[in-house]
Short mmCIF file of C-alpha atoms and ligand atoms in Angstrom, two decimals:
data_model
loop_
_atom_site.label_atom_id
_atom_site.label_comp_id
_atom_site.label_asym_id
_atom_site.label_seq_id
_atom_site.Cartn_x
_atom_site.Cartn_y
_atom_site.Cartn_z
CA UNK A 1 -0.01 0.03 -0.04
CA UNK A 2 2.87 2.35 0.73
CA UNK A 3 5.81 3.46 -1.41
CA UNK A 4 8.33 4.33 1.02
CA UNK A 5 10.72 2.21 3.24
CA UNK A 6 10.40 3.97 6.43
CA UNK A 7 7.28 5.68 7.79
CA UNK A 8 6.69 7.53 11.11
CA UNK A 9 3.19 7.92 12.44
CA UNK A 10 2.37 10.35 15.29
CA UNK A 11 -0.89 9.29 16.73
CA UNK A 12 -1.62 12.40 18.59
CA UNK A 13 -4.80 13.19 20.77
CA UNK A 14 -5.52 16.13 18.56
CA UNK A 15 -3.61 15.41 15.33
CA UNK A 16 -2.41 12.48 13.30
CA UNK A 17 0.71 13.00 11.26
CA UNK A 18 2.54 10.72 8.88
CA UNK A 19 6.17 11.53 7.93
CA UNK A 20 8.55 9.78 5.64
CA UNK A 21 12.25 10.52 5.34
CA UNK A 22 11.94 10.69 1.51
CA UNK A 23 8.93 12.83 1.09
CA UNK A 24 8.61 14.70 4.44
CA UNK A 25 5.17 15.24 5.95
CA UNK A 26 2.59 13.42 3.82
CA UNK A 27 -0.44 13.66 6.15
CA UNK A 28 -1.41 16.01 8.94
CA UNK A 29 -5.12 15.71 9.85
CA UNK A 30 -7.11 16.16 13.09
CA UNK A 31 -7.76 12.84 15.08
CA UNK A 32 -11.43 13.08 14.61
CA UNK A 33 -13.95 10.57 13.42
CA UNK A 34 -17.49 11.25 12.33
CA UNK A 35 -19.87 8.27 12.82
CA UNK A 36 -23.44 7.43 12.13
CA UNK A 37 -24.77 7.13 15.75
CA UNK A 38 -27.09 4.16 15.00
CA UNK A 39 -24.77 1.99 12.79
CA UNK A 40 -21.42 3.20 13.97
CA UNK A 41 -20.43 3.44 10.43
CA UNK A 42 -17.59 5.83 9.61
CA UNK A 43 -18.87 8.79 7.63
CA UNK A 44 -15.72 11.07 7.63
CA UNK A 45 -12.28 11.23 9.23
CA UNK A 46 -9.63 14.01 9.80
CA UNK A 47 -10.31 17.52 8.60
CA UNK A 48 -13.72 16.80 7.10
CA UNK A 49 -14.83 15.28 10.46
CA UNK A 50 -13.42 18.10 12.49
CA UNK A 51 -15.62 20.57 10.56
CA UNK A 52 -18.60 18.59 11.77
CA UNK A 53 -17.81 18.90 15.54
CA UNK A 54 -20.67 20.68 17.28
CA UNK A 55 -22.66 21.06 14.07
CA UNK A 56 -24.10 17.68 13.32
CA UNK A 57 -27.60 16.40 13.45
CA UNK A 58 -28.54 13.84 16.19
CA UNK A 59 -27.84 10.88 14.15
CA UNK A 60 -24.17 11.83 13.40
CA UNK A 61 -21.51 12.08 16.15
CA UNK A 62 -18.08 13.60 15.57
CA UNK A 63 -15.68 12.37 18.21
CA UNK A 64 -11.97 12.31 19.06
CA UNK A 65 -11.29 8.64 20.19
CA UNK A 66 -8.05 9.50 22.05
CA UNK A 67 -9.06 12.80 23.40
CA UNK A 68 -7.52 12.68 26.97
CA UNK A 69 -4.54 10.57 26.01
CA UNK A 70 -6.19 7.36 26.56
CA UNK A 71 -7.94 5.40 23.87
CA UNK A 72 -11.58 5.74 24.71
CA UNK A 73 -12.83 3.61 21.92
CA UNK A 74 -10.30 1.62 20.11
CA UNK A 75 -12.55 0.35 17.33
CA UNK A 76 -13.01 3.94 16.38
CA UNK A 77 -9.27 4.54 16.81
CA UNK A 78 -8.47 1.67 14.50
CA UNK A 79 -10.84 2.94 11.90
CA UNK A 80 -9.24 6.39 12.11
CA UNK A 81 -5.85 4.83 11.47
CA UNK A 82 -7.03 2.75 8.61
CA UNK A 83 -8.81 5.63 6.83
CA UNK A 84 -5.96 7.97 7.23
CA UNK A 85 -3.32 5.42 6.24
CA UNK A 86 -5.24 4.84 2.97
CA UNK A 87 -5.14 8.62 2.34
CA UNK A 88 -1.44 8.64 3.21
CA UNK A 89 -0.69 5.71 0.81
CA UNK A 90 -2.41 7.57 -1.97
CA UNK A 91 0.02 10.38 -1.58
CA UNK A 92 2.96 7.97 -1.86
CA UNK A 93 2.04 6.01 -5.01
CA UNK A 94 3.00 2.32 -5.10
CA UNK A 95 6.72 2.06 -6.26
CA UNK A 96 8.00 0.40 -3.10
CA UNK A 97 5.81 -1.74 -0.93
CA UNK A 98 5.83 -3.16 2.66
CA UNK A 99 7.38 -0.24 4.64
CA UNK A 100 8.79 -0.38 8.09
CA UNK A 101 6.60 1.78 10.43
CA UNK A 102 7.28 3.39 13.71
CA UNK A 103 4.21 4.63 15.57
CA UNK A 104 4.08 6.93 18.49
CA UNK A 105 1.02 6.17 20.62
CA UNK A 106 -0.65 8.32 23.24
CA UNK A 107 1.03 7.95 26.54
CA UNK A 108 -1.98 6.63 28.42
CA UNK A 109 -2.47 3.68 25.88
CA UNK A 110 -2.43 0.21 27.67
CA UNK A 111 -0.45 -2.63 26.27
CA UNK A 112 -3.68 -4.21 24.82
CA UNK A 113 -4.38 -0.90 23.04
CA UNK A 114 -0.92 -0.57 21.75
CA UNK A 115 -1.20 -4.07 20.21
CA UNK A 116 -4.39 -3.13 18.61
CA UNK A 117 -2.78 -0.06 17.12
CA UNK A 118 0.04 -2.18 15.76
CA UNK A 119 -2.30 -4.61 14.27
CA UNK A 120 -4.31 -1.91 12.54
CA UNK A 121 -1.14 -0.43 11.00
CA UNK A 122 0.03 -3.93 9.97
CA UNK A 123 -3.33 -4.53 8.22
CA UNK A 124 -2.56 -1.37 6.20
CA UNK A 125 0.36 -3.14 4.69
CA UNK A 126 3.35 -2.54 6.96
CA UNK A 127 6.12 -4.97 6.98
CA UNK A 128 7.09 -4.17 10.64
CA UNK A 129 5.57 -2.00 13.32
CA UNK A 130 7.50 -0.66 16.12
CA UNK A 131 6.44 1.74 18.96
CA UNK A 132 8.39 4.59 20.32
CA UNK A 133 7.92 6.53 23.47
CA UNK A 134 6.58 10.06 22.63
CA UNK A 135 9.27 12.07 24.41
CA UNK A 136 12.07 10.34 22.67
CA UNK A 137 10.41 10.84 19.33
CA UNK A 138 9.77 14.50 20.20
CA UNK A 139 13.50 14.89 21.20
CA UNK A 140 14.77 13.23 17.90
CA UNK A 141 12.40 15.56 15.98
CA UNK A 142 13.66 18.58 17.76
CA UNK A 143 17.18 17.69 16.78
CA UNK A 144 18.37 16.91 20.34
CA UNK A 145 21.32 14.51 20.66
CA UNK A 146 19.35 11.79 22.47
CA UNK A 147 21.95 9.17 21.92
CA UNK A 148 24.59 10.99 23.74
CA UNK A 149 25.09 10.76 27.62
CA UNK A 150 23.89 14.23 28.25
CA UNK A 151 20.55 15.33 29.78
CA UNK A 152 17.92 16.31 27.10
CA UNK A 153 14.73 17.70 28.64
CA UNK A 154 11.60 17.68 26.51
CA UNK A 155 8.27 19.26 27.34
CA UNK A 156 5.55 18.21 24.87
CA UNK A 157 2.28 20.00 25.42
CA UNK A 158 -0.29 18.25 23.26
CA UNK A 159 -4.03 18.44 23.12
CA UNK A 160 -4.90 15.91 25.86
CA UNK A 161 -1.69 15.65 27.86
CA UNK A 162 1.57 17.30 28.74
CA UNK A 163 4.62 14.94 28.82
CA UNK A 164 7.85 15.96 30.49
CA UNK A 165 10.90 13.73 30.14
CA UNK A 166 14.54 13.74 30.85
CA UNK A 167 16.32 11.69 28.08
CA UNK A 168 19.82 10.53 28.16
CA UNK A 169 21.69 7.98 26.06
CA UNK A 170 18.53 7.06 24.17
CA UNK A 171 16.40 6.30 27.20
CA UNK A 172 13.98 8.14 29.43
CA UNK A 173 15.65 8.84 32.79
CA UNK A 174 12.78 10.34 34.45
CA UNK A 175 9.36 11.58 33.23
CA UNK A 176 5.92 12.88 34.29
CA UNK A 177 2.69 12.89 32.48
CA UNK A 178 -0.26 15.29 33.07
CA UNK A 179 -3.77 14.98 31.78
CA UNK A 180 -3.77 18.54 30.97
CA UNK A 181 -2.95 19.99 27.51
CA UNK A 182 -4.34 22.58 25.03
CA UNK A 183 -7.86 21.10 25.16
CA UNK A 184 -8.09 22.01 28.99
CA UNK A 185 -7.31 25.55 28.10
CA UNK A 186 -10.17 25.60 25.54
CA UNK A 187 -12.51 24.03 28.14
CA UNK A 188 -11.46 26.63 30.76
CA UNK A 189 -12.15 29.48 28.30
CA UNK A 190 -15.71 28.05 27.60
CA UNK A 191 -16.36 27.80 31.32
CA UNK A 192 -15.14 31.35 32.07
CA UNK A 193 -17.16 32.87 29.27
CA UNK A 194 -20.27 31.04 30.38
CA UNK A 195 -19.90 32.11 34.11
CA UNK A 196 -18.95 35.65 33.41
CA UNK A 197 -21.07 36.52 30.47
CA UNK A 198 -23.82 33.85 30.41
CA UNK A 199 -22.73 33.06 26.93
CA UNK A 200 -22.30 29.48 25.53
CA UNK A 201 -19.57 29.21 22.91
CA UNK A 202 -18.42 26.24 20.82
CA UNK A 203 -15.09 24.49 21.29
CA UNK A 204 -13.72 25.95 18.05
CA UNK A 205 -14.42 29.47 19.20
CA UNK A 206 -12.74 28.73 22.52
CA UNK A 207 -9.60 27.25 20.49
CA UNK A 208 -9.67 30.43 18.34
CA UNK A 209 -9.60 32.59 21.28
CA UNK A 210 -6.76 30.80 22.71
CA UNK A 211 -4.62 30.76 19.50
CA UNK A 212 -5.37 34.31 18.44
CA UNK A 213 -5.31 36.24 21.77
CA UNK A 214 -4.20 33.82 24.36
CA UNK A 215 -1.02 34.53 26.38
CA UNK A 216 1.08 32.53 28.81
CA UNK A 217 2.58 35.75 30.26
CA UNK A 218 0.49 37.91 32.63
CA UNK A 219 2.29 40.89 31.35
CA UNK A 220 1.52 41.45 27.69
CA UNK A 221 0.02 44.03 25.45
CA UNK A 222 -3.75 43.53 25.86
CA UNK A 223 -5.66 42.46 22.81
CA UNK A 224 -9.37 41.94 22.20
CA UNK A 225 -11.53 39.72 20.08
CA UNK A 226 -15.15 39.59 19.15
CA UNK A 227 -16.90 36.22 19.58
CA UNK A 228 -20.46 34.93 19.03
CA UNK A 229 -22.31 32.40 21.12
CA UNK A 230 -25.82 31.68 22.62
CA UNK A 231 -26.98 33.83 25.47
CA UNK A 232 -28.01 31.44 28.21
CA UNK A 233 -30.64 33.87 29.56
CA UNK A 234 -32.43 34.89 26.31
CA UNK A 235 -31.59 31.84 24.29
CA UNK A 236 -30.63 34.02 21.43
CA UNK A 237 -27.26 34.48 19.50
CA UNK A 238 -25.10 37.28 20.92
CA UNK A 239 -21.72 38.98 20.16
CA UNK A 240 -19.41 40.11 22.82
CA UNK A 241 -15.86 41.32 23.11
CA UNK A 242 -13.33 39.68 25.34
CA UNK A 243 -9.83 40.65 26.35
CA UNK A 244 -6.51 38.66 26.33
CA UNK A 245 -6.32 39.34 30.03
CA UNK A 246 -9.59 37.55 30.71
CA UNK A 247 -8.55 34.68 28.53
CA UNK A 248 -5.29 34.43 30.53
CA UNK A 249 -7.21 34.31 33.75
CA UNK A 250 -9.42 31.52 32.38
CA UNK A 251 -6.72 29.01 32.02
CA UNK A 252 -4.12 30.30 34.57
CA UNK A 253 -4.58 27.31 36.87
CA UNK A 254 -4.04 24.88 34.07
CA UNK A 255 -0.81 26.64 33.00
CA UNK A 256 0.40 26.48 36.77
CA UNK A 257 -0.29 22.69 36.73
CA UNK A 258 1.87 22.31 33.68
CA UNK A 259 4.57 24.36 35.38
CA UNK A 260 4.42 22.15 38.44
CA UNK A 261 4.81 19.03 36.42
CA UNK A 262 8.00 20.48 34.75
CA UNK A 263 9.36 21.43 38.07
CA UNK A 264 8.68 17.98 39.60
CA UNK A 265 10.59 16.36 36.65
CA UNK A 266 13.54 18.56 37.09
CA UNK A 267 13.49 17.85 40.73
CA UNK A 268 13.81 14.12 40.05
CA UNK A 269 16.88 14.63 37.84
CA UNK A 270 19.94 12.66 38.93
CA UNK A 271 22.58 15.08 40.17
CA UNK A 272 25.03 14.25 37.56
CA UNK A 273 22.63 15.40 34.81
CA UNK A 274 21.56 18.60 36.59
CA UNK A 275 24.53 20.51 35.39
CA UNK A 276 23.61 19.65 31.79
CA UNK A 277 20.01 20.98 32.25
CA UNK A 278 21.46 24.33 33.67
CA UNK A 279 23.60 24.72 30.47
CA UNK A 280 21.31 23.17 27.87
CA UNK A 281 17.94 23.93 29.16
CA UNK A 282 14.57 22.61 28.16
CA UNK A 283 13.05 22.09 24.71
CA UNK A 284 9.34 22.80 24.14
CA UNK A 285 7.32 20.82 21.58
CA UNK A 286 3.59 20.10 20.85
CA UNK A 287 0.90 22.59 19.77
CA UNK A 288 0.57 24.04 23.33
CA UNK A 289 4.17 25.29 23.03
CA UNK A 290 2.88 27.80 20.61
CA UNK A 291 0.83 29.65 23.08
CA UNK A 292 2.11 33.25 22.94
CA UNK A 293 4.80 33.95 25.67
CA UNK A 294 5.02 30.34 26.70
CA UNK A 295 8.80 30.10 26.30
CA UNK A 296 9.44 33.39 28.11
CA UNK A 297 7.23 32.60 30.80
CA UNK A 298 8.61 29.16 31.49
CA UNK A 299 12.15 30.53 31.39
CA UNK A 300 11.21 33.19 34.00
CA UNK A 301 9.73 30.40 36.22
CA UNK A 302 12.26 27.54 36.05
CA UNK A 303 15.39 29.68 35.68
CA UNK A 304 17.04 27.50 32.96
CA UNK A 305 17.06 28.23 29.27
CA UNK A 306 13.93 27.31 27.43
CA UNK A 307 13.94 26.64 23.65
CA UNK A 308 11.03 26.27 21.24
CA UNK A 309 11.35 23.30 18.81
CA UNK A 310 11.68 24.36 15.08
CA UNK A 311 8.24 23.08 14.23
CA UNK A 312 6.53 22.15 17.53
CA UNK A 313 3.44 20.59 15.99
CA UNK A 314 5.64 18.29 13.85
CA UNK A 315 8.46 17.30 16.10
CA UNK A 316 6.91 13.92 17.19
CA UNK A 317 6.15 12.86 13.76
CA UNK A 318 9.57 13.89 12.25
CA UNK A 319 11.27 12.08 15.12
CA UNK A 320 9.24 9.07 14.76
CA UNK A 321 10.09 8.95 11.03
CA UNK A 322 13.69 9.36 11.68
CA UNK A 323 13.95 7.02 14.56
CA UNK A 324 14.39 3.60 12.95
CA UNK A 325 18.03 4.22 12.24
CA UNK A 326 18.41 5.67 15.81
CA UNK A 327 16.46 2.69 17.41
CA UNK A 328 18.86 0.23 15.65
CA UNK A 329 21.86 2.11 16.91
CA UNK A 330 20.61 2.22 20.40
CA UNK A 331 19.61 -1.50 20.50
CA UNK A 332 22.96 -2.54 19.35
CA UNK A 333 24.64 -0.18 21.95
CA UNK A 334 22.48 -1.46 24.79
P1 LIG B 1 -1.40 15.96 20.17
O1 LIG B 1 0.01 15.55 19.98
O2 LIG B 1 -1.99 15.66 21.37
O3 LIG B 1 -2.25 15.59 18.92
P2 LIG B 1 -0.64 18.59 19.29
O4 LIG B 1 0.78 18.70 19.63
O5 LIG B 1 -1.04 18.52 17.79
O6 LIG B 1 -1.49 17.63 20.13
O7 LIG B 1 -1.24 20.00 19.77
C1 LIG B 1 -2.63 20.29 19.79
C2 LIG B 1 -2.95 21.35 20.78
O8 LIG B 1 -2.21 22.53 20.42
C3 LIG B 1 -4.41 21.81 20.56
O9 LIG B 1 -4.90 21.97 21.91
C4 LIG B 1 -4.32 23.14 19.87
O10 LIG B 1 -5.37 24.13 20.17
C5 LIG B 1 -2.96 23.65 20.43
N1 LIG B 1 -2.39 24.63 19.47
C6 LIG B 1 -2.11 24.56 18.28
N2 LIG B 1 -1.61 25.73 17.73
C7 LIG B 1 -1.55 26.62 18.81
C8 LIG B 1 -1.22 27.98 19.03
N3 LIG B 1 -0.71 28.71 17.94
N4 LIG B 1 -1.35 28.54 20.25
C9 LIG B 1 -1.79 27.83 21.26
N5 LIG B 1 -2.17 26.59 21.19
C10 LIG B 1 -2.07 25.90 20.02
MG1 LIG B 2 1.68 14.89 20.41
#
């Protein structure tokens, strides 16, 4: 089905990406599936399905099967993989068959779920399917020297989770995972607007607010944005204006939890590696790392250098695609 020898898949809670060394990123779609509520038949996946979220009639449901970092529904997850793999294969043509695939699964997936994912990928025509730990993939994708005996700290803020890990010599020395990521920020914004303005807004509006005027730093040049929703008192559509300060207030607690998780991981660091962290700092990846001011805010709080990965939304997929050579090297070294 595929025409490349080595393929990396990032099965993210928010986005599914497919990367090959030869052709680069060949697929990047939201991890969303639209189903017929009665027959469970898949009606759409990816971008097309995301467009339907919150807008479908009763008999259609659009859902994210891995939303919180665990696989809530693995039949649907497998369908998502199969449909998107078909799409990816079309991009590639058919000159080379039977690729070796490396998949990065959500951190909360159980071993049974991981096996189900491997099976689904194998059924799409893969010769071999290996799994890789997300922080290791993120670090490789962000060009960190993970195979050297130095501390590489990766903070990956995804949709459903935040993963913080210290990697040295190809392995995870210490890591923490938090069930809070970009989605929680969206939910906090929705709650805040509902409480303060009695206005119900959709999840896409909340995400737009976060991406357009959301800041991690308290101290920023205030911005405003007009939004529409349903007035909970009159039941009618209404437009209001909100400020970036309000948005920041809405998700401040969630940001502080992310900060605490980073601090806890750094505190766990073996003393021999602490010196490296002071010098080399922390690498931010994942879509949440793109929140305005995130890098500077974290640097102020943890007092070590903070770097933003070259393309935070793609680090894991790139690292997964590049990892086969690295995995072989590490396996032979260990
Ligand atoms: P996952 O790996 O879980 O699929 P991603 O790394 O793809 O997650 O990140 C998705 C999250 O990043 C979403 O919550 C999305 O709203 C958020 N995000 C994407 N771009 C931005 C941005 N520019 N500012 C803030 N958050 C962003
Ligand atoms: Mg991810």
